[in-house]
Tab-separated table of C-alpha atoms and ligand atoms in Angstrom:
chain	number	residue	atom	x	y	z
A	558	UNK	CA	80.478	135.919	129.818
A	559	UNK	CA	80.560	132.069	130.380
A	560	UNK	CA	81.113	132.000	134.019
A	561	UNK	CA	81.261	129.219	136.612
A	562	UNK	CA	79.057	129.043	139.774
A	563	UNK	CA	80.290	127.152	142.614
A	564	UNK	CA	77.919	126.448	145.178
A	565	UNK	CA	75.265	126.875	142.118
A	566	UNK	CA	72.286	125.041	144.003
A	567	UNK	CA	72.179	127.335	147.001
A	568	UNK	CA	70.555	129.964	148.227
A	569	UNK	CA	72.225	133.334	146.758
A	570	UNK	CA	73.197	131.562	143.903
A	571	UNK	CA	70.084	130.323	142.809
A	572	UNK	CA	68.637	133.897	142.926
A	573	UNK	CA	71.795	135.294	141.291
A	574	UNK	CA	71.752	132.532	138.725
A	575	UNK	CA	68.129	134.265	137.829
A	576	UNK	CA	69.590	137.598	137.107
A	577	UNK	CA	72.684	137.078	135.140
A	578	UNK	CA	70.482	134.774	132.733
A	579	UNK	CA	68.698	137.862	132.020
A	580	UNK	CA	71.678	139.623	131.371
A	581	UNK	CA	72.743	136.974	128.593
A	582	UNK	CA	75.816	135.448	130.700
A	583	UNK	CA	76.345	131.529	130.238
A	584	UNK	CA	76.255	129.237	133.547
A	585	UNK	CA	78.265	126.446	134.280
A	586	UNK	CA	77.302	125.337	137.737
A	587	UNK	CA	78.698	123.112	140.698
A	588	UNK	CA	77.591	121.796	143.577
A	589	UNK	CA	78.030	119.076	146.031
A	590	UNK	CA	74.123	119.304	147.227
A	591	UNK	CA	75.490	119.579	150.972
A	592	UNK	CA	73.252	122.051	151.905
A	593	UNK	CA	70.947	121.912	149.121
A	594	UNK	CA	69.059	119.723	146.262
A	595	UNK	CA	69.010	119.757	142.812
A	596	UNK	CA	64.847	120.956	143.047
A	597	UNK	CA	66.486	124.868	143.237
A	598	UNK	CA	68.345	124.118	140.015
A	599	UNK	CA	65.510	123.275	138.128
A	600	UNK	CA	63.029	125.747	139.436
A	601	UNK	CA	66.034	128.879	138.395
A	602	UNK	CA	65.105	125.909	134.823
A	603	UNK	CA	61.695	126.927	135.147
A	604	UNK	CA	61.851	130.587	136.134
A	605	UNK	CA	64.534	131.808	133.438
A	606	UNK	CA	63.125	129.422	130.559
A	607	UNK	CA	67.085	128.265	130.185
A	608	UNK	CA	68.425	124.819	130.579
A	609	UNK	CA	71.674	125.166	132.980
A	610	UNK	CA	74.821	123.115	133.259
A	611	UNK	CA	75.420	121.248	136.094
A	612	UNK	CA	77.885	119.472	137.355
A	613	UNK	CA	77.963	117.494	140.797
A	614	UNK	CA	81.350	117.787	142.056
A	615	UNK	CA	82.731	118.432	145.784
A	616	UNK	CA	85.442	121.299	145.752
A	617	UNK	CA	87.462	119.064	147.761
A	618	UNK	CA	87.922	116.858	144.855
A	619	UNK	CA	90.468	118.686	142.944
A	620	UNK	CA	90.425	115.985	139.621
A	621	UNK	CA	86.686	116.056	139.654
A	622	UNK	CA	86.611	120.024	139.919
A	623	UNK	CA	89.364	119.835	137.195
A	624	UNK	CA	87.727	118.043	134.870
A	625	UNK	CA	84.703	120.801	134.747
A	626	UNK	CA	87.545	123.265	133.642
A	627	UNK	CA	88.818	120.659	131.411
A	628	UNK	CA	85.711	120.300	129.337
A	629	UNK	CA	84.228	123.546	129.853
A	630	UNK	CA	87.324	125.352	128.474
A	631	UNK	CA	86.930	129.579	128.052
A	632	UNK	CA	85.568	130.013	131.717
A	633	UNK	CA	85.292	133.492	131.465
A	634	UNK	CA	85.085	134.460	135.356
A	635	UNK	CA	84.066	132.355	138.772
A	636	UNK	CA	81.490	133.938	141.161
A	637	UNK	CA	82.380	131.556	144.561
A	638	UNK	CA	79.651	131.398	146.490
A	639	UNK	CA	80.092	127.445	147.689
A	640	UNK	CA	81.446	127.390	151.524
A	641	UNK	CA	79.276	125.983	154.670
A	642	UNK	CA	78.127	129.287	156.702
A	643	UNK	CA	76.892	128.587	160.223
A	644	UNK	CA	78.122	130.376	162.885
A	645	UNK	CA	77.227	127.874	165.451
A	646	UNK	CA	78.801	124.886	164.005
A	647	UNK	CA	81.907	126.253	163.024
A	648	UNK	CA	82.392	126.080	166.624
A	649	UNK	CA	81.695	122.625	166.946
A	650	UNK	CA	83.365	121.703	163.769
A	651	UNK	CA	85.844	124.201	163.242
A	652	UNK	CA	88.319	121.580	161.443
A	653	UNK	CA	85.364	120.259	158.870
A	654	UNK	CA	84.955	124.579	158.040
A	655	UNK	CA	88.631	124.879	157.452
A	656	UNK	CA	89.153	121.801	155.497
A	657	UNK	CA	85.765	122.804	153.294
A	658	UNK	CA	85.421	126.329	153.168
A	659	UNK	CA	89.821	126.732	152.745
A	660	UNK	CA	90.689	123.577	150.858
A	661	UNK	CA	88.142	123.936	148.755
A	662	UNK	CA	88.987	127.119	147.839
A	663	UNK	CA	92.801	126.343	147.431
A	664	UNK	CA	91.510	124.266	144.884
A	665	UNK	CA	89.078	126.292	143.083
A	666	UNK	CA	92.288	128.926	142.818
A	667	UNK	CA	94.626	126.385	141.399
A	668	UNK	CA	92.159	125.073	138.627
A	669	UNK	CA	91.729	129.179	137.380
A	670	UNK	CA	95.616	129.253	137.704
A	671	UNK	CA	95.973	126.500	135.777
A	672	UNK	CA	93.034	127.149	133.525
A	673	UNK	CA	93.681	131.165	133.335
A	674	UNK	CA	91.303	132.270	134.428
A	675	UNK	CA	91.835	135.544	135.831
A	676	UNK	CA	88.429	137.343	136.957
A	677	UNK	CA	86.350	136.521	140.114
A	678	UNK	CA	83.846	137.628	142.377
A	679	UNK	CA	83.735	136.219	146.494
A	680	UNK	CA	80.961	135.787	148.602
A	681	UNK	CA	82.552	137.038	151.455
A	682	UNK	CA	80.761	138.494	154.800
A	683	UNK	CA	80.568	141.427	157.214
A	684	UNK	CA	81.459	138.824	159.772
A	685	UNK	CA	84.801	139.230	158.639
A	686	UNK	CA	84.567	142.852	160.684
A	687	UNK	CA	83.560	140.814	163.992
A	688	UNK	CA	82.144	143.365	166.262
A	689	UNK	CA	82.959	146.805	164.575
A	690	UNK	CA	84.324	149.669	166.321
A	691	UNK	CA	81.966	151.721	164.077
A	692	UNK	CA	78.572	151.263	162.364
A	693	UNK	CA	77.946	151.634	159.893
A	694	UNK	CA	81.326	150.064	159.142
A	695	UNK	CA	83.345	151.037	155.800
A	696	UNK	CA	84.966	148.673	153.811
A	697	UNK	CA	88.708	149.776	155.130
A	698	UNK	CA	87.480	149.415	158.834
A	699	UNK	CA	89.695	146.772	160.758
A	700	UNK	CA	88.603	143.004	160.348
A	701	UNK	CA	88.963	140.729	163.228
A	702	UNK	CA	86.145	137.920	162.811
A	703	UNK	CA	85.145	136.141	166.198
A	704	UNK	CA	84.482	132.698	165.116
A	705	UNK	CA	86.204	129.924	162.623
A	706	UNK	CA	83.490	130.399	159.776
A	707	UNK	CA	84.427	134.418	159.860
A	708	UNK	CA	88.128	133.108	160.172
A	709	UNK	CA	87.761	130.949	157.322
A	710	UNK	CA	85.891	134.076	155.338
A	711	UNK	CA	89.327	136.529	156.240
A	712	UNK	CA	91.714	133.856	155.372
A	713	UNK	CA	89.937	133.573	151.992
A	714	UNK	CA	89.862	136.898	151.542
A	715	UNK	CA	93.699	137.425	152.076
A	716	UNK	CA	94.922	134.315	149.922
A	717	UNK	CA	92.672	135.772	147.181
A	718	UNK	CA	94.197	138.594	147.450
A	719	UNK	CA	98.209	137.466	147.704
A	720	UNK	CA	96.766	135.100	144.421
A	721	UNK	CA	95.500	137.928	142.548
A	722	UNK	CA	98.520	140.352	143.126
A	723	UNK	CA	100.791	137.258	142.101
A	724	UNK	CA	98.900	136.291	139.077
A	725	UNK	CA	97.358	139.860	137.925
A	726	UNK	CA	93.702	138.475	138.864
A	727	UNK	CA	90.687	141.001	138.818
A	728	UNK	CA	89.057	140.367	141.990
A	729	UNK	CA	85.484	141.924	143.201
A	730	UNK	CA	85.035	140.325	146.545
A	731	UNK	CA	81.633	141.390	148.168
A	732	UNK	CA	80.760	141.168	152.027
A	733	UNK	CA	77.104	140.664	152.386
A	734	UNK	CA	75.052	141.715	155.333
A	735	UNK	CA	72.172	139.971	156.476
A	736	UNK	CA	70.320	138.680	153.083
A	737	UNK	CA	66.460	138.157	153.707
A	738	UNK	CA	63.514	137.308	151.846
A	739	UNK	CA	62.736	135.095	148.650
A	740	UNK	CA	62.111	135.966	144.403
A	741	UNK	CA	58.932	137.584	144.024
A	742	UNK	CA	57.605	133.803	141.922
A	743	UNK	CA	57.666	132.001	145.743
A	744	UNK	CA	59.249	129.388	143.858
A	745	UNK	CA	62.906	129.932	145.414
A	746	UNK	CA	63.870	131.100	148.761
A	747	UNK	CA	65.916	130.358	151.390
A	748	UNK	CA	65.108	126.490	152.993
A	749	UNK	CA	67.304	125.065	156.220
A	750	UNK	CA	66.440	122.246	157.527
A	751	UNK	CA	66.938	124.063	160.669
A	752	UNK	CA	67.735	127.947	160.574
A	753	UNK	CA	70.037	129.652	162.043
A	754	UNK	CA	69.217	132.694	160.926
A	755	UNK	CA	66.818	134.743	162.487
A	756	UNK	CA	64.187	135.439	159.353
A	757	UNK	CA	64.134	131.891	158.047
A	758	UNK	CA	63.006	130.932	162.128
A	759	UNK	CA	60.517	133.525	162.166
A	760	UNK	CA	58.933	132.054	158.761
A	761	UNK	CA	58.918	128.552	160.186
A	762	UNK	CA	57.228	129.956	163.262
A	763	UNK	CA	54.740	132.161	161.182
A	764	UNK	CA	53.801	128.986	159.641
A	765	UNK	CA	53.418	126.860	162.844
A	766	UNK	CA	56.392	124.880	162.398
A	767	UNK	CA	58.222	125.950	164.746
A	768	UNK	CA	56.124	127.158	168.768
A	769	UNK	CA	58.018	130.566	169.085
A	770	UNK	CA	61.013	132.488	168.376
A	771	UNK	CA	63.533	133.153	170.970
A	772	UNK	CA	65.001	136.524	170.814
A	773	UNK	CA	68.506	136.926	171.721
A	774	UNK	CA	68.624	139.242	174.545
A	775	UNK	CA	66.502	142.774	174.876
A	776	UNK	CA	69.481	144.642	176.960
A	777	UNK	CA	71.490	145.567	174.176
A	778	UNK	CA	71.900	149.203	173.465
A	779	UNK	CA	69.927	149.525	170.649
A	780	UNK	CA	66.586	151.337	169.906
A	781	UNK	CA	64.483	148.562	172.162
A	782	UNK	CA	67.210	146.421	173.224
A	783	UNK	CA	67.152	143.568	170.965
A	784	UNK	CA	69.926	143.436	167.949
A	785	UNK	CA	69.811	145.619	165.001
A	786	UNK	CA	71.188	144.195	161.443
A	787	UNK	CA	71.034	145.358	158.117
A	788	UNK	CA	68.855	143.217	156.033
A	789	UNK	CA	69.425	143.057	152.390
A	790	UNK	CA	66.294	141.894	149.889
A	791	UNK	CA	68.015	138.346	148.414
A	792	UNK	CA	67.293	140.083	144.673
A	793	UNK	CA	69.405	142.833	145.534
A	794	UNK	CA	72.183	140.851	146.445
A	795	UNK	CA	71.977	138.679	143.415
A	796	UNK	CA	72.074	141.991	141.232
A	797	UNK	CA	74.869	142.977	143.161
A	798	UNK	CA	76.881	140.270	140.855
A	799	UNK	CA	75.547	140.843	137.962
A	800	UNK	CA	77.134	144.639	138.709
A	801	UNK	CA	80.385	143.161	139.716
A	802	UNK	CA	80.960	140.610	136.659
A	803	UNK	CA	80.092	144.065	135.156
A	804	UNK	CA	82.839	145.662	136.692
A	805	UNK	CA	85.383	142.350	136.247
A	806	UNK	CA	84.698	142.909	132.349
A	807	UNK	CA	86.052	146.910	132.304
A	808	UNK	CA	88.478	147.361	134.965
A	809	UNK	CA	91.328	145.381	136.114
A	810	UNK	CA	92.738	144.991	139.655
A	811	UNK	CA	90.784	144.235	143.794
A	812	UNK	CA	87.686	145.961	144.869
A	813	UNK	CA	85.882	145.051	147.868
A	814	UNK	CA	82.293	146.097	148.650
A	815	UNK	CA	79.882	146.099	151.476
A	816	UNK	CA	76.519	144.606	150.412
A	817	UNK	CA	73.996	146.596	152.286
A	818	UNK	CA	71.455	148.820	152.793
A	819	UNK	CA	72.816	151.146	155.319
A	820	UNK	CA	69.347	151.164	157.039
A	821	UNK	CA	68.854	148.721	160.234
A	822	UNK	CA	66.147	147.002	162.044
A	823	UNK	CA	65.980	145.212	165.247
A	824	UNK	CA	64.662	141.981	166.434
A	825	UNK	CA	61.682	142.789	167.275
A	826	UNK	CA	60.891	145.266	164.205
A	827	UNK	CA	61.444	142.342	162.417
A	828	UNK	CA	59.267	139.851	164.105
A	829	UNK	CA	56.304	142.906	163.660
A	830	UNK	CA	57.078	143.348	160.272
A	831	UNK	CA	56.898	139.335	159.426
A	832	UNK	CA	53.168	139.441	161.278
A	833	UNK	CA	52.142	141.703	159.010
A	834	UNK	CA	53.018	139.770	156.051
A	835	UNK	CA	51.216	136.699	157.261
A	836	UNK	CA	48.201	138.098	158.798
A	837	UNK	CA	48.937	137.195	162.249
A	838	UNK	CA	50.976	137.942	165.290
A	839	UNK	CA	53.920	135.920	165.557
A	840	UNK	CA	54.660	134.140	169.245
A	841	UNK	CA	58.150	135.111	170.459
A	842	UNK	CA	59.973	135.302	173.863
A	843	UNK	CA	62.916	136.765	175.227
A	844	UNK	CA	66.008	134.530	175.968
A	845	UNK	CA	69.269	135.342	177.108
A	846	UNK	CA	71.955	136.864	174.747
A	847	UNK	CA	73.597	134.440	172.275
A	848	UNK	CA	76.937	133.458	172.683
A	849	UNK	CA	79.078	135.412	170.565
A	850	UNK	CA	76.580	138.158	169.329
A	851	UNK	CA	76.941	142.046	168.812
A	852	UNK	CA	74.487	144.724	169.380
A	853	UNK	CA	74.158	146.114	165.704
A	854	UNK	CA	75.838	146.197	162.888
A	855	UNK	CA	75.379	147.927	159.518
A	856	UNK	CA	77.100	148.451	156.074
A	857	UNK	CA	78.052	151.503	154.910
A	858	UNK	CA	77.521	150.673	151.322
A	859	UNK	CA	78.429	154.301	149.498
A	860	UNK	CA	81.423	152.324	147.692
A	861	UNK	CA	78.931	150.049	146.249
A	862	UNK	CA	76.313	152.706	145.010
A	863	UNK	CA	79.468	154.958	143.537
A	864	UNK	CA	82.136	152.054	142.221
A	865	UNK	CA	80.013	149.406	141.446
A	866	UNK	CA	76.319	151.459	140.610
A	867	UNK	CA	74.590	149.123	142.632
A	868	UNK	CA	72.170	150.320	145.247
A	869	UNK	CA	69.170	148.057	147.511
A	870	UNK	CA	65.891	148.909	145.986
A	871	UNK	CA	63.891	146.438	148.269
A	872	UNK	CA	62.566	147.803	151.530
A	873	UNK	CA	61.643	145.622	154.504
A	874	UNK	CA	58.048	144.843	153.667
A	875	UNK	CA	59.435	143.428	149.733
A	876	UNK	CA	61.242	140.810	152.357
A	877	UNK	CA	59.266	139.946	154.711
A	878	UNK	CA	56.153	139.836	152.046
A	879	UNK	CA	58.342	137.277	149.825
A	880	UNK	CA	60.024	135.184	152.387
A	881	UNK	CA	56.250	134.586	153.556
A	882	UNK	CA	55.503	133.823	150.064
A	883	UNK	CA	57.962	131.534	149.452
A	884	UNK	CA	57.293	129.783	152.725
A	885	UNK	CA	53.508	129.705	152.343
A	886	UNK	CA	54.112	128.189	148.400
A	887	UNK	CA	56.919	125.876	149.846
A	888	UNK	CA	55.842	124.676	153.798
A	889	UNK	CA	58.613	121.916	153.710
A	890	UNK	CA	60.919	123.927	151.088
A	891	UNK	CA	62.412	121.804	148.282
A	892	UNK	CA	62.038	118.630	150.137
A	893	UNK	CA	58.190	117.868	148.541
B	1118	NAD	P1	73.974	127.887	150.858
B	1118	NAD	O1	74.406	126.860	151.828
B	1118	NAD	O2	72.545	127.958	150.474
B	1118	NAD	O3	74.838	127.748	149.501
B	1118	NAD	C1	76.160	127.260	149.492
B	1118	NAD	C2	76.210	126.111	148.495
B	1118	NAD	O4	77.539	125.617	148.434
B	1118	NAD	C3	75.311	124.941	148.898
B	1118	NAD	O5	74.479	124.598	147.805
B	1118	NAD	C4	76.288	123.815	149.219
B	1118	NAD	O6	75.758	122.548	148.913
B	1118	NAD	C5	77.490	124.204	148.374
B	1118	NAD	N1	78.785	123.725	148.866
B	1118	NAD	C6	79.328	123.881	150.106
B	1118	NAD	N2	80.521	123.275	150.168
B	1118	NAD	C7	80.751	122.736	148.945
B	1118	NAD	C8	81.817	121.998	148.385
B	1118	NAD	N3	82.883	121.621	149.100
B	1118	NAD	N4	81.731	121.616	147.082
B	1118	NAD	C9	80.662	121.958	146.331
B	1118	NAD	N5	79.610	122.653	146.817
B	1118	NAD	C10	79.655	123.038	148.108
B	1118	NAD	O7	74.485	129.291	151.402
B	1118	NAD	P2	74.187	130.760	150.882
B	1118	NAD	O8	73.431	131.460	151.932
B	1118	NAD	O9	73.680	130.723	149.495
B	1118	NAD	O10	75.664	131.340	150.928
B	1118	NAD	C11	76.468	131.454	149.763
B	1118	NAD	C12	77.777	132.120	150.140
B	1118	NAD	O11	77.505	133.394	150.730
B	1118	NAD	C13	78.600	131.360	151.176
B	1118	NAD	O12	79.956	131.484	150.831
B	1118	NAD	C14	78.320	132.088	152.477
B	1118	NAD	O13	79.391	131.980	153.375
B	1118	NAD	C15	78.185	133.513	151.965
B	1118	NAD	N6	77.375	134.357	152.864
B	1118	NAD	C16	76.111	133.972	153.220
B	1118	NAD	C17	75.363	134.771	154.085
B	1118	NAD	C18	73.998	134.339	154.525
B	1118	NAD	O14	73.556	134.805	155.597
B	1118	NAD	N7	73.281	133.518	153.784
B	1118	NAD	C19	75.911	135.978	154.547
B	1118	NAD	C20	77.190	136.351	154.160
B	1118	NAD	C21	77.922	135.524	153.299
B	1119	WQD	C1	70.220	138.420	163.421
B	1119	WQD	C2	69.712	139.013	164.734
B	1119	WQD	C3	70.371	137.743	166.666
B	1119	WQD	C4	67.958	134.200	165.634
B	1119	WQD	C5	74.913	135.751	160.790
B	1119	WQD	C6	76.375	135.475	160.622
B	1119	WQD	C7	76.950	136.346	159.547
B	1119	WQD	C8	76.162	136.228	158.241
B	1119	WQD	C9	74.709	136.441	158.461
B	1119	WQD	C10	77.182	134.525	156.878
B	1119	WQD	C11	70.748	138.989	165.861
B	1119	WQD	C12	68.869	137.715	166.498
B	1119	WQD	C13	68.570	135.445	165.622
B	1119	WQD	C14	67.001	133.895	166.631
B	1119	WQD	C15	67.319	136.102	167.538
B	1119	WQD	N1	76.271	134.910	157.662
B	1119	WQD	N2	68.251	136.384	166.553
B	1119	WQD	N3	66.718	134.873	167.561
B	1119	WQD	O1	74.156	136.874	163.625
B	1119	WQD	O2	73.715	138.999	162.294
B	1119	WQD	O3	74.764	137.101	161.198
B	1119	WQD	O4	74.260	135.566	159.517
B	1119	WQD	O5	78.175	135.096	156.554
B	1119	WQD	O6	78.253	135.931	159.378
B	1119	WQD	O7	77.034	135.727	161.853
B	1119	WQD	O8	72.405	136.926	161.795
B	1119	WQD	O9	70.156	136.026	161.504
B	1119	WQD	O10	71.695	134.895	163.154
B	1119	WQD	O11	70.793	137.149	163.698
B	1119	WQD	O12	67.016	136.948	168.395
B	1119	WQD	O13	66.443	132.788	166.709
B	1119	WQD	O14	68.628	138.205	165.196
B	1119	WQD	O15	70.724	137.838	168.018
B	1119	WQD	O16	70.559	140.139	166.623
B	1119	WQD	P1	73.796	137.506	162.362
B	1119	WQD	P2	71.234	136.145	162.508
């Protein structure tokens, strides 16, 4: 399939991009490089031995983005993965997250209307299920998100939907977990400027950038008191769309999947497990709880391994081994 990336520099989709080259599909990426550089696009270059297309456009700019459709032509299927993602300054911002992460999606929709193009797949997120009455959480549980990024995630979700009902759109959206960990080269990986996330902290600790990692609380009640997530290996995820354009090119309608392993691990198991994979202990201290935050949360992914025939292969040590890879390879990421 020819299909069109947006948010093609970044971090899933640069380790997505990977695997659906292998699998033959033609890429036609975008990106505005606001959370990334143009380094990832050549190393995925370098990796899969293919050239890519690539074209520097903001999503807000509906002309520019409609002149990709315009000379591409026969866009087979999108995979959406462009939006800005951090929890904490959605808060700050919420107004710049609704404008990008909505707006720009208004007018990705509009171009495929225009364009017909009628399959998709979203990166959407289990923060659309806020703080879940049950873990693991099924796919039908009730979503209630607790901050404007996770807002702009369920309002996404729904005007997908209302599109594809209107316009008979096949729609695979996917709600990721926690993704963790780099491809096994150490050449791409995950690289904030500063993290927000808890394994890309750890790394930068781990490799003395950072003094120590603050862990969010150790009186929740969880299996030692610090938060439990469900981390899924970054390669996973990325075959995860390779098995949903897979499932855009033989059935028609709306799936939705949890991304996930099912399995969790807590703060601290995952502090442990990142000292193993760099040889030494890594300094950390408790802090208070973080604003906002939930004791655990897991997919329920049995959808996924039925519907789709997708299941996490990577354990925890496959993460933590190749985010310290990539971080060892890479100290200041991309940004050499
Ligand atoms: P990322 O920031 O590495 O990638 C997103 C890319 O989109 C970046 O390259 C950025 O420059 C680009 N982008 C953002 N706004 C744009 C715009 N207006 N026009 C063009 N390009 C734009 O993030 P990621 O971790 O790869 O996340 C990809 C998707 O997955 C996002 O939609 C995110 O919300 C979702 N997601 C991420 C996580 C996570 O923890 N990483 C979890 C669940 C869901
Ligand atoms: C994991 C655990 C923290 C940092 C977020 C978004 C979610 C999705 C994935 C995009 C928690 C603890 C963290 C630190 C810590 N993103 N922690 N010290 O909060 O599960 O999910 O990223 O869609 O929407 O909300 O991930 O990596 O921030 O935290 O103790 O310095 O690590 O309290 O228990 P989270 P996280």
């Amino acid at each position: 399939m020819k299909i069109l990336i947006t948010g093609g520099a970044g971090y899933i989709a640069s380790h997505t991009n990977i695997e659906l080259l292998k699998e033959g599909h033609e890429l036609v990426l975008v990106d505005n490089f606001c959370n990334s550089v143009y380094e990832s696009v050549k190393r995925v270059e370098a990796i899969s031995g293919n050239k890519l297309k690539f074209y520097e456009v903001d999503l807000l700019n509906i002309n520019d983005l409609e002149s990709v459709f315009e000379k591409e032509q026969n866009i087979d299927a999108v995979i959406h993965f462009a939006a800005l993602k951090a929890v904490g300054e959605s808060v700050e911002k919420p107004l710049n997250y609704y404008e990008n992460n909505i707006s720009g999606s208004l007018n990705l929709y509009k171009c495929m209307k225009k364009y017909n193009v009628v399959n998709f797949v979203f990166s959407s997120s289990a923060t659309v299920y806020g703080d879940p009455e049950e873990s693991p959480v099924k796919e039908d549980a009730r979503i209630g998100a607790t901050n404007p990024y996770g807002h702009t995630k369920v309002m996404m979700e729904q005007i997908l939907l209302d599109a594809a009902d209107a316009y008979n759109w096949n729609v695979v959206i996917l709600r990721y977990f926690n993704p963790a960990g780099a491809h096994e080269s150490g050449k791409i990986g995950e690289d904030p400027e500063y993290p927000a996330n808890l394994l890309p902290f750890v790394s930068q600790v781990a490799a003395g950038i950072r003094k120590k990692v603050v862990v969010f609380g150790d009186d929740w009640d969880t299996i030692d008191g610090t938060g439990v997530r469900d981390y899924i290996h970054i390669v996973d995820l990325a075959k995860a769309h390779v098995k949903a354009i897979d499932k855009l090119s033989n059935s028609k309608g709306t799936f939705i999947y949890n991304i996930g392993t099912g399995r969790g691990y807590s703060v601290l198991e995952m502090i442990k497990a990142f000292g193993k994979a760099c040889g030494h202990e890594v300094p950390y201290e408790v802090g208070p709880r973080r604003s906002g935050d939930i004791a655990e949360v897991l997919a329920d992914p049995t959808k996924a391994n039925s519907e789709l025939g997708w299941k996490a292969e990577y354990g925890l040590e496959d993460m933590v081994n190749s985010a310290w890879k990539w971080q060892s390879m890479n100290p200041k990421g991309y940004r050499e």
